[in-house]
Short mmCIF file of C-alpha atoms in Angstrom, two decimals:
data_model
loop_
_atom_site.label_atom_id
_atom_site.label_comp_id
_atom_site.label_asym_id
_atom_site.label_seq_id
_atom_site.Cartn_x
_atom_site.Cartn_y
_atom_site.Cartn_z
CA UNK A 19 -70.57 -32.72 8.39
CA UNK A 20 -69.16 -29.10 9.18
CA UNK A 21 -66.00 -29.14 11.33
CA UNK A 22 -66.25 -27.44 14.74
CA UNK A 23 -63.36 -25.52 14.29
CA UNK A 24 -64.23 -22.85 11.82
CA UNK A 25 -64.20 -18.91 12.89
CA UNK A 26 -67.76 -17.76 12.05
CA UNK A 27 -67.51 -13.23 10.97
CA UNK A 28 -71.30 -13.68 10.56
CA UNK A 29 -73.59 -11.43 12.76
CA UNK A 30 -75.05 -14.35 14.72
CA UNK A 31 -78.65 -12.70 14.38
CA UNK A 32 -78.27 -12.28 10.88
CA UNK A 33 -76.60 -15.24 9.70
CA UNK A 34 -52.59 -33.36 20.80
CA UNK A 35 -49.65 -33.92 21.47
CA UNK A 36 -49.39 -32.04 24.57
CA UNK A 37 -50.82 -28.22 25.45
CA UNK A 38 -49.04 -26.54 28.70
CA UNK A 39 -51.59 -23.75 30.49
CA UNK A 40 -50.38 -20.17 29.89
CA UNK A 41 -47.25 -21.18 27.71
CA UNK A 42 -46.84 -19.75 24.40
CA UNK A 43 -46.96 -22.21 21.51
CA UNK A 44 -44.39 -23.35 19.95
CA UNK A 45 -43.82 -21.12 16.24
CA UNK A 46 -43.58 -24.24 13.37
CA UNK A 47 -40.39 -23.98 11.63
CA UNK A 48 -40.42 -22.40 8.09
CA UNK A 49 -40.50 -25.03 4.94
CA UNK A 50 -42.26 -25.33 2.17
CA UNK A 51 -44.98 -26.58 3.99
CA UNK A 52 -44.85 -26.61 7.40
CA UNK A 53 -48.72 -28.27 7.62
CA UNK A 54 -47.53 -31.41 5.96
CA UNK A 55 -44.72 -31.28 7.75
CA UNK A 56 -46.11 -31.11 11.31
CA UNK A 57 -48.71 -33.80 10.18
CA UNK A 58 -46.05 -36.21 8.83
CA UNK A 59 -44.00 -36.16 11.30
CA UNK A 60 -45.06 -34.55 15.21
CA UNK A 61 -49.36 -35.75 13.86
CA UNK A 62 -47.96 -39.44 13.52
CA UNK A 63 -49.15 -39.88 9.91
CA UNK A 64 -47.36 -41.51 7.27
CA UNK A 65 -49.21 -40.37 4.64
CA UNK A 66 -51.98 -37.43 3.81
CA UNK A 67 -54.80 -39.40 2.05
CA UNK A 68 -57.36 -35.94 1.50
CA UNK A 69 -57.43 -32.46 1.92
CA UNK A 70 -61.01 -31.41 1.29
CA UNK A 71 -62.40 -27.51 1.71
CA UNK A 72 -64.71 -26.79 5.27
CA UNK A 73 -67.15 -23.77 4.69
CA UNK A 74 -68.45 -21.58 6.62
CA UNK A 75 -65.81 -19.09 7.85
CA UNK A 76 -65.17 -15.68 6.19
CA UNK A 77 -61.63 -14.64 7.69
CA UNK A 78 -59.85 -17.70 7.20
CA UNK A 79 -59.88 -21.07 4.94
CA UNK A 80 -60.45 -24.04 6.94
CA UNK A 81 -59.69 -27.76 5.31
CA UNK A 82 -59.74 -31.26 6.86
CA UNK A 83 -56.93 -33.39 6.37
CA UNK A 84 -57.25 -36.93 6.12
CA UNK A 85 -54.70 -39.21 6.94
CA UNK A 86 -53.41 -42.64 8.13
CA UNK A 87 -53.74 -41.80 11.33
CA UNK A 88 -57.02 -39.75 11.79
CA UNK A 89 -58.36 -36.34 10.15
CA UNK A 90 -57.25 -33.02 11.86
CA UNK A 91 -58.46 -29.64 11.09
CA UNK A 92 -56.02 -26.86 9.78
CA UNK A 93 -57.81 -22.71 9.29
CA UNK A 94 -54.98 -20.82 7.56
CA UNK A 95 -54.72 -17.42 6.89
CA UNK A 96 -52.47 -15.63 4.73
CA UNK A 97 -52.84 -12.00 5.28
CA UNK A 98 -52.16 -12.66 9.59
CA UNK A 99 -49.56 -13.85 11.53
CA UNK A 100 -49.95 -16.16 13.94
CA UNK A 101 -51.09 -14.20 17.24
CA UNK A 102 -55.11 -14.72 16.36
CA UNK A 103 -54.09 -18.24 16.05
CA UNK A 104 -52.02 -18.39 19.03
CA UNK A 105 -54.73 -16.64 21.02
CA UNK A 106 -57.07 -19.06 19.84
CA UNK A 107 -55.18 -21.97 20.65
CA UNK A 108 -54.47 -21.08 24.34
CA UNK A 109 -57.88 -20.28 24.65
CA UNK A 110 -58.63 -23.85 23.54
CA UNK A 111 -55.73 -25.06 25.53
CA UNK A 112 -57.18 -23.71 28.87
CA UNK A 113 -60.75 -25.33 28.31
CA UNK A 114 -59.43 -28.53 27.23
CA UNK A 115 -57.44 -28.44 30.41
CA UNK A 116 -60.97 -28.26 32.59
CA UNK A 117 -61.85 -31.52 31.42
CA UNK A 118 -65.58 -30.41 31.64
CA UNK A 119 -66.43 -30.03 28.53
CA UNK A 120 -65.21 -31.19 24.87
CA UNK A 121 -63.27 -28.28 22.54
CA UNK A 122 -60.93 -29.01 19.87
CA UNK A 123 -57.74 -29.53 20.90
CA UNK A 124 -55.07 -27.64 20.01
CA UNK A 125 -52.11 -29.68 18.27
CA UNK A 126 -49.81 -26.57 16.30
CA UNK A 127 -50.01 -23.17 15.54
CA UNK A 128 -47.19 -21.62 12.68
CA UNK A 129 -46.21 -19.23 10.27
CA UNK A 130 -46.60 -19.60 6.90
CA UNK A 131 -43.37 -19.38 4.36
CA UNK A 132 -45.38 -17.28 2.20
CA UNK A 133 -46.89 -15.18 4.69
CA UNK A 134 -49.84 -15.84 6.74
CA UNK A 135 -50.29 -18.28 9.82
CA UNK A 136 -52.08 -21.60 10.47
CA UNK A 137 -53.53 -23.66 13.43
CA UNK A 138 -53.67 -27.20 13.48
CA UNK A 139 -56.12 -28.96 16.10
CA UNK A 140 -58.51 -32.07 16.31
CA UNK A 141 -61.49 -32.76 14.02
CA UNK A 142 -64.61 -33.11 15.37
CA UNK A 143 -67.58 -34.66 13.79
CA UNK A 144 -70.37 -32.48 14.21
CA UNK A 145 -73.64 -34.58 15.25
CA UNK A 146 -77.28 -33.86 14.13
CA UNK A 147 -78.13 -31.78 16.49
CA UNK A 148 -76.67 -28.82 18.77
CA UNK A 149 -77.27 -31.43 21.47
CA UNK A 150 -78.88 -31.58 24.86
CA UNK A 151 -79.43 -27.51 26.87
CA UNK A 152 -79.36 -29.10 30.42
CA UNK A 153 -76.12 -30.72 29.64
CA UNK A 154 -74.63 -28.05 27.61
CA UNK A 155 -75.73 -25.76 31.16
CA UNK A 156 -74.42 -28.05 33.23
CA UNK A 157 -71.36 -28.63 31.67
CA UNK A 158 -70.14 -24.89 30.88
CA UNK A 159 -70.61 -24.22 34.67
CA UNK A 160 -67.96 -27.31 35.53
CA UNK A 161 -65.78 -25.48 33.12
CA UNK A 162 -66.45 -22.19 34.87
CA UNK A 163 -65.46 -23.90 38.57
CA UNK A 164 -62.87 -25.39 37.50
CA UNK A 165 -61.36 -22.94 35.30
CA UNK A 166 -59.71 -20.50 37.93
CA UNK A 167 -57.46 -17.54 37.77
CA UNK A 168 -54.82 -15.94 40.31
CA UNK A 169 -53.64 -13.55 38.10
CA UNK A 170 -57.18 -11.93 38.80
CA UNK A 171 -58.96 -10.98 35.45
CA UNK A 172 -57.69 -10.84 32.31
CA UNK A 173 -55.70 -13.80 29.90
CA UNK A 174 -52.08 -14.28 29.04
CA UNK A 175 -52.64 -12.87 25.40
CA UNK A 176 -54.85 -10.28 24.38
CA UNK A 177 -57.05 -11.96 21.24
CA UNK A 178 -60.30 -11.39 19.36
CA UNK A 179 -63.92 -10.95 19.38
CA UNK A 180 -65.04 -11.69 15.96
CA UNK A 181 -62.39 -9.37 14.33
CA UNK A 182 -62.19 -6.77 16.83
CA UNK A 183 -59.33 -6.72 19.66
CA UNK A 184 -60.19 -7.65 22.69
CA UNK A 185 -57.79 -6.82 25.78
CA UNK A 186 -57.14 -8.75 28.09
CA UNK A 187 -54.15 -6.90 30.45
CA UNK A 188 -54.32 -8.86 33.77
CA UNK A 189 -56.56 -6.77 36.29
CA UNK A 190 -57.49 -6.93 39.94
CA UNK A 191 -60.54 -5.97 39.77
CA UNK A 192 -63.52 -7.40 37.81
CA UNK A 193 -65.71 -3.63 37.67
CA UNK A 194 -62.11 -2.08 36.62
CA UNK A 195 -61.79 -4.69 34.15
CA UNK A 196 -65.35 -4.47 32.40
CA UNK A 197 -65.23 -0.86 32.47
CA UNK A 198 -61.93 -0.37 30.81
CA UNK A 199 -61.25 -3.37 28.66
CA UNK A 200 -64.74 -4.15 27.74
CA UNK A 201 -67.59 -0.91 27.36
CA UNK A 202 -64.53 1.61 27.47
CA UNK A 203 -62.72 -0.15 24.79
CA UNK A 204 -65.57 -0.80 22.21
CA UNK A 205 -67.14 2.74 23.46
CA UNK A 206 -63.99 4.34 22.13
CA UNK A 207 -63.76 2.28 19.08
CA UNK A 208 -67.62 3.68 18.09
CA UNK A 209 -66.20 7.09 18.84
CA UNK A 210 -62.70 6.53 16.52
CA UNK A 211 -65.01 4.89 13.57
CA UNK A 212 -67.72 6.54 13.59
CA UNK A 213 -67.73 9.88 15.60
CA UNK A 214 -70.48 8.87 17.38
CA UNK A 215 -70.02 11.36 20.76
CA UNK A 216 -73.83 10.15 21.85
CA UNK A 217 -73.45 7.08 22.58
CA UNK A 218 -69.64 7.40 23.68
CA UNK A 219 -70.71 10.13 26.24
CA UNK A 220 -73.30 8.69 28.13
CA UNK A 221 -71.74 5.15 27.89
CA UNK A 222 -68.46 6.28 29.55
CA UNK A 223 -71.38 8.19 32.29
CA UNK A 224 -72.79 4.66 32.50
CA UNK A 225 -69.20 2.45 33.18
CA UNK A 226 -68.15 5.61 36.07
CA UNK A 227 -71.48 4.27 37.69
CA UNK A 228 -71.96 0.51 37.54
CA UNK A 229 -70.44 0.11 41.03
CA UNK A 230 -73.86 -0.59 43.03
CA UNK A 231 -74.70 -3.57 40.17
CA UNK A 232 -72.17 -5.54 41.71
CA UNK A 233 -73.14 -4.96 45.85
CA UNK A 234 -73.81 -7.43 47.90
CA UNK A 235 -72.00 -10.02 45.22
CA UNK A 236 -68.11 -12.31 45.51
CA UNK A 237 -66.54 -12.35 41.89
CA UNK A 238 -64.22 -15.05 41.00
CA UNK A 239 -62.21 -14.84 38.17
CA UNK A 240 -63.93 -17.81 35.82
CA UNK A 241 -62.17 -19.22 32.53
CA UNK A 242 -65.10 -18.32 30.07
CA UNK A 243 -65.47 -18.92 26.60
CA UNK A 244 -66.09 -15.42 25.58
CA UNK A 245 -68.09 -15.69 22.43
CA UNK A 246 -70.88 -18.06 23.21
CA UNK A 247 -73.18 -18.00 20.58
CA UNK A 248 -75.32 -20.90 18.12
CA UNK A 249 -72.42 -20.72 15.91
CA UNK A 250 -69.70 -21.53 18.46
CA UNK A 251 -72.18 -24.68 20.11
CA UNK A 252 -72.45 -28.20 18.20
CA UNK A 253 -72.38 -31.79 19.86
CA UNK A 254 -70.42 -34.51 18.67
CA UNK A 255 -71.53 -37.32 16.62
CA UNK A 256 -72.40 -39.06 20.90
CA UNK A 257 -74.20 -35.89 21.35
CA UNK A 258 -72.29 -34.51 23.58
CA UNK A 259 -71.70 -30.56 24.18
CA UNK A 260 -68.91 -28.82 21.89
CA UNK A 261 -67.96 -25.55 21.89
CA UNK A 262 -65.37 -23.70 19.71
CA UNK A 263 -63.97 -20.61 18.25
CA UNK A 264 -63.75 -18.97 21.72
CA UNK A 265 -62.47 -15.58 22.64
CA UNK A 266 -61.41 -16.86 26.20
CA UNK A 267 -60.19 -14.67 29.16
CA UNK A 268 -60.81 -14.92 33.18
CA UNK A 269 -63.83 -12.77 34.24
CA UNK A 270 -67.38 -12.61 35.94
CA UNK A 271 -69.13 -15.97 35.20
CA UNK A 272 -72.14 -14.00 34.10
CA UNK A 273 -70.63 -12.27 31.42
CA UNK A 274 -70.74 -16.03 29.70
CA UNK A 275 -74.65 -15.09 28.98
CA UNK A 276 -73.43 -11.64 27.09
CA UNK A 277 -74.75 -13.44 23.90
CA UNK A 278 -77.72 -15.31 25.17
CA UNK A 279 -79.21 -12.70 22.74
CA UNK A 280 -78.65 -15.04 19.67
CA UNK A 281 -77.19 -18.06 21.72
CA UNK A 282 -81.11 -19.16 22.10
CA UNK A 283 -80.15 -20.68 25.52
CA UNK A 284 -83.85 -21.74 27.54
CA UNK A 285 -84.97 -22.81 30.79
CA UNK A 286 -83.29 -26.03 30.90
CA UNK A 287 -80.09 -24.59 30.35
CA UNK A 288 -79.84 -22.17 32.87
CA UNK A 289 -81.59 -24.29 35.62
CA UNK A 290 -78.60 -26.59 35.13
CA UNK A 291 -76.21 -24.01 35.01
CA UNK A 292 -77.23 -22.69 38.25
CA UNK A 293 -77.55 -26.03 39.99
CA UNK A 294 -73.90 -26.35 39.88
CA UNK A 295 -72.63 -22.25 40.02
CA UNK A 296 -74.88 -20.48 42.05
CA UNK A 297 -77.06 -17.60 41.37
CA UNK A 298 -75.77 -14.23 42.30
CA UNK A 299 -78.07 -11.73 44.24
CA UNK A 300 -79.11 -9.12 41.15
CA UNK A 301 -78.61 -11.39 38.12
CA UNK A 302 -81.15 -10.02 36.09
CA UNK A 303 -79.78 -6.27 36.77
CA UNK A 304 -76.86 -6.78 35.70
CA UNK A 305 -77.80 -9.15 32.47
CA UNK A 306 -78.31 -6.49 30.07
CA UNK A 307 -74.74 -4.79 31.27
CA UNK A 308 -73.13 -8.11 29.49
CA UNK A 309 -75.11 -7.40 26.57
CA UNK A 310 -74.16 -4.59 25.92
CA UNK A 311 -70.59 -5.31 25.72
CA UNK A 312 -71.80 -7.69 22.13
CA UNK A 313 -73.71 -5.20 20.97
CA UNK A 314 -71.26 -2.69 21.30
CA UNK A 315 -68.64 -5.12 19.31
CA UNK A 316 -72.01 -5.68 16.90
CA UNK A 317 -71.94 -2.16 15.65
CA UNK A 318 -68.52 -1.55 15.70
CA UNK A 319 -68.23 -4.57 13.37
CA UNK A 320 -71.36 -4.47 11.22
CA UNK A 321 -72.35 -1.27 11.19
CA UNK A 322 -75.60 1.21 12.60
CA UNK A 323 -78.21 -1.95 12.97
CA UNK A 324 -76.82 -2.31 16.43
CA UNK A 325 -76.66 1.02 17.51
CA UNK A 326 -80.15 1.50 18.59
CA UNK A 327 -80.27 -1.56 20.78
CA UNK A 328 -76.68 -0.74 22.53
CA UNK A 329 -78.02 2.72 23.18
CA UNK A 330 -81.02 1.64 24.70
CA UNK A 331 -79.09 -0.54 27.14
CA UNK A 332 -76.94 2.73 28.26
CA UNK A 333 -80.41 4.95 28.64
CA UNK A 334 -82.03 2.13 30.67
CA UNK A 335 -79.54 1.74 32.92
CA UNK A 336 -78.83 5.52 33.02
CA UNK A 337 -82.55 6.05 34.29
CA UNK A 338 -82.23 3.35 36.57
CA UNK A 339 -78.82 4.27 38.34
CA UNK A 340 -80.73 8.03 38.42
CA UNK A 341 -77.11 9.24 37.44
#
């Protein structure tokens, strides 16, 4: 069985003790190793029985530990300190806190003595299947009603989407948000790498003109996962929805479904969705905006494959705004 915990780099079309909300976590003390430490002492174990390799990640190693007193699940990495951890761990730390739907649970995050950062969190048994799409729907829209913001949009930390930054200053407004932090920042990024002045021209036309997507339409500032993709859903060994590795921030409930590109989500799971968060007047105009945000991030990580659908987003919409 694969732990849920792992951070998956791969282009998803190719292949507690006690958490408090928006509270930094606590930075482990440095010894000779702090893991053991935590685990020994704060993790209740008396003694470490197995510490095994868990595949599937390409930034950092993941292992289980297995102990006296259960296994947990460490990913260290020893080229980064601990923000992408700590980012990760709030992130976690906010969805467990909805009680809608089962995550990891954050236990530690720490530095590393000889440089590097770790997390330390729950193992989860990964069942046979990804599990049920009407109650993975269902689910994911209690976590999006109950997970509420008055900050407005944005997260505490700024964190990751795959390996690229993802900013999340605290914003009133969701189009302002979006259009800054989300196309403008991954825009520029394709413009920085790769001079590519097409696509960062008539994208920055397209994010001046979104404004009439969003008529008619009340956006509430939901806690989302962010990175919603078949790598970050399992189910537990009951079958039950799991979800992991998030990139989490407050924003328009609809930009959950960014990734339903290679998230293979169906019928089932969006008629449960919507039975419990209502749908919004212009849903499907505004699907492909949320899109494009991922496939944005998909080139700027992994290079020109992406290009062609991200710029065929911006001309659609272009010709359909008229602008």
């Amino acid at each position: 069985m694969t732990h849920v915990g792992f951070i998956s780099l791969a282009s998803c079309c190719l292949p507690r003790l006690s958490f408090t909300k928006r509270r930094p976590f606590a930075m482990a003390a440095l010894g000779d190793d702090p893991i053991r430490d935590w685990i020994l002492s704060e993790g209740k174990a008396t003694q470490i029985t197995r510490i095994s390799p868990v595949g599937g990640g390409c930034i950092n190693h993941a292992s289980r530990y297995d102990t006296d007193a259960g296994p947990f699940f460490v990913k260290t990495n020893r080229s980064i300190g601990p923000s992408m951890f700590e980012g990760e761990a709030l992130g976690l730390g906010a969805m467990y806190e909805t009680k809608a739907i089962r995550v990891p649970r954050p236990f530690k995050v720490g530095t590393l003595p000889t440089g590097g950062s770790y997390i330390i969190m729950e193992y989860i048994e990964f069942g046979a299947s990804r599990g049920n799409q009407s109650v993975l729907g269902k689910k994911l829209a209690e976590m999006h009603k109950a997970g509420k913001s008055e900050r407005g949009f944005g997260f505490d930390v700024d964190n990751t989407i795959g390996s690229t930054p993802q900013i999340n200053t605290w914003t009133s407004g969701w189009i302002e948000f979006f259009a800054e932090h989300r196309l403008g920042y991954q825009l520029k990024l394709a413009l920085d790498q790769y001079g590519d002045s097409t696509i960062y021209q008539k994208g920055e036309r397209l994010i001046r003109n979104i404004a009439p997507l969003f008529e008619n339409i009340v956006i509430e500032p939901c806690l989302l996962h962010g990175d919603l993709w078949s790598g970050n859903i399992a189910s537990d060994k009951n079958g039950e929805p799991v979800i992991l590795d998030p990139a989490c921030y407050y924003g328009h409930n609809e930009a959950e479904f960014g990734l339903s590109w290679c998230a293979g989500f169906g019928g089932s799971f969006y008629s449960a969705y919507f039975e419990v968060m209502s749908k919004q007047p212009g849903f499907e105009k505004r699907r492909d905006l949320y899109k494009l945000y991922h496939y944005l991030n998909h080139y700027n990580l992994f290079g020109s494959g992406y290009r062609s659908s991200a710029l065929s987003i911006i001309d659609d919409y272009l010709g359909m705004l008229r602008v």
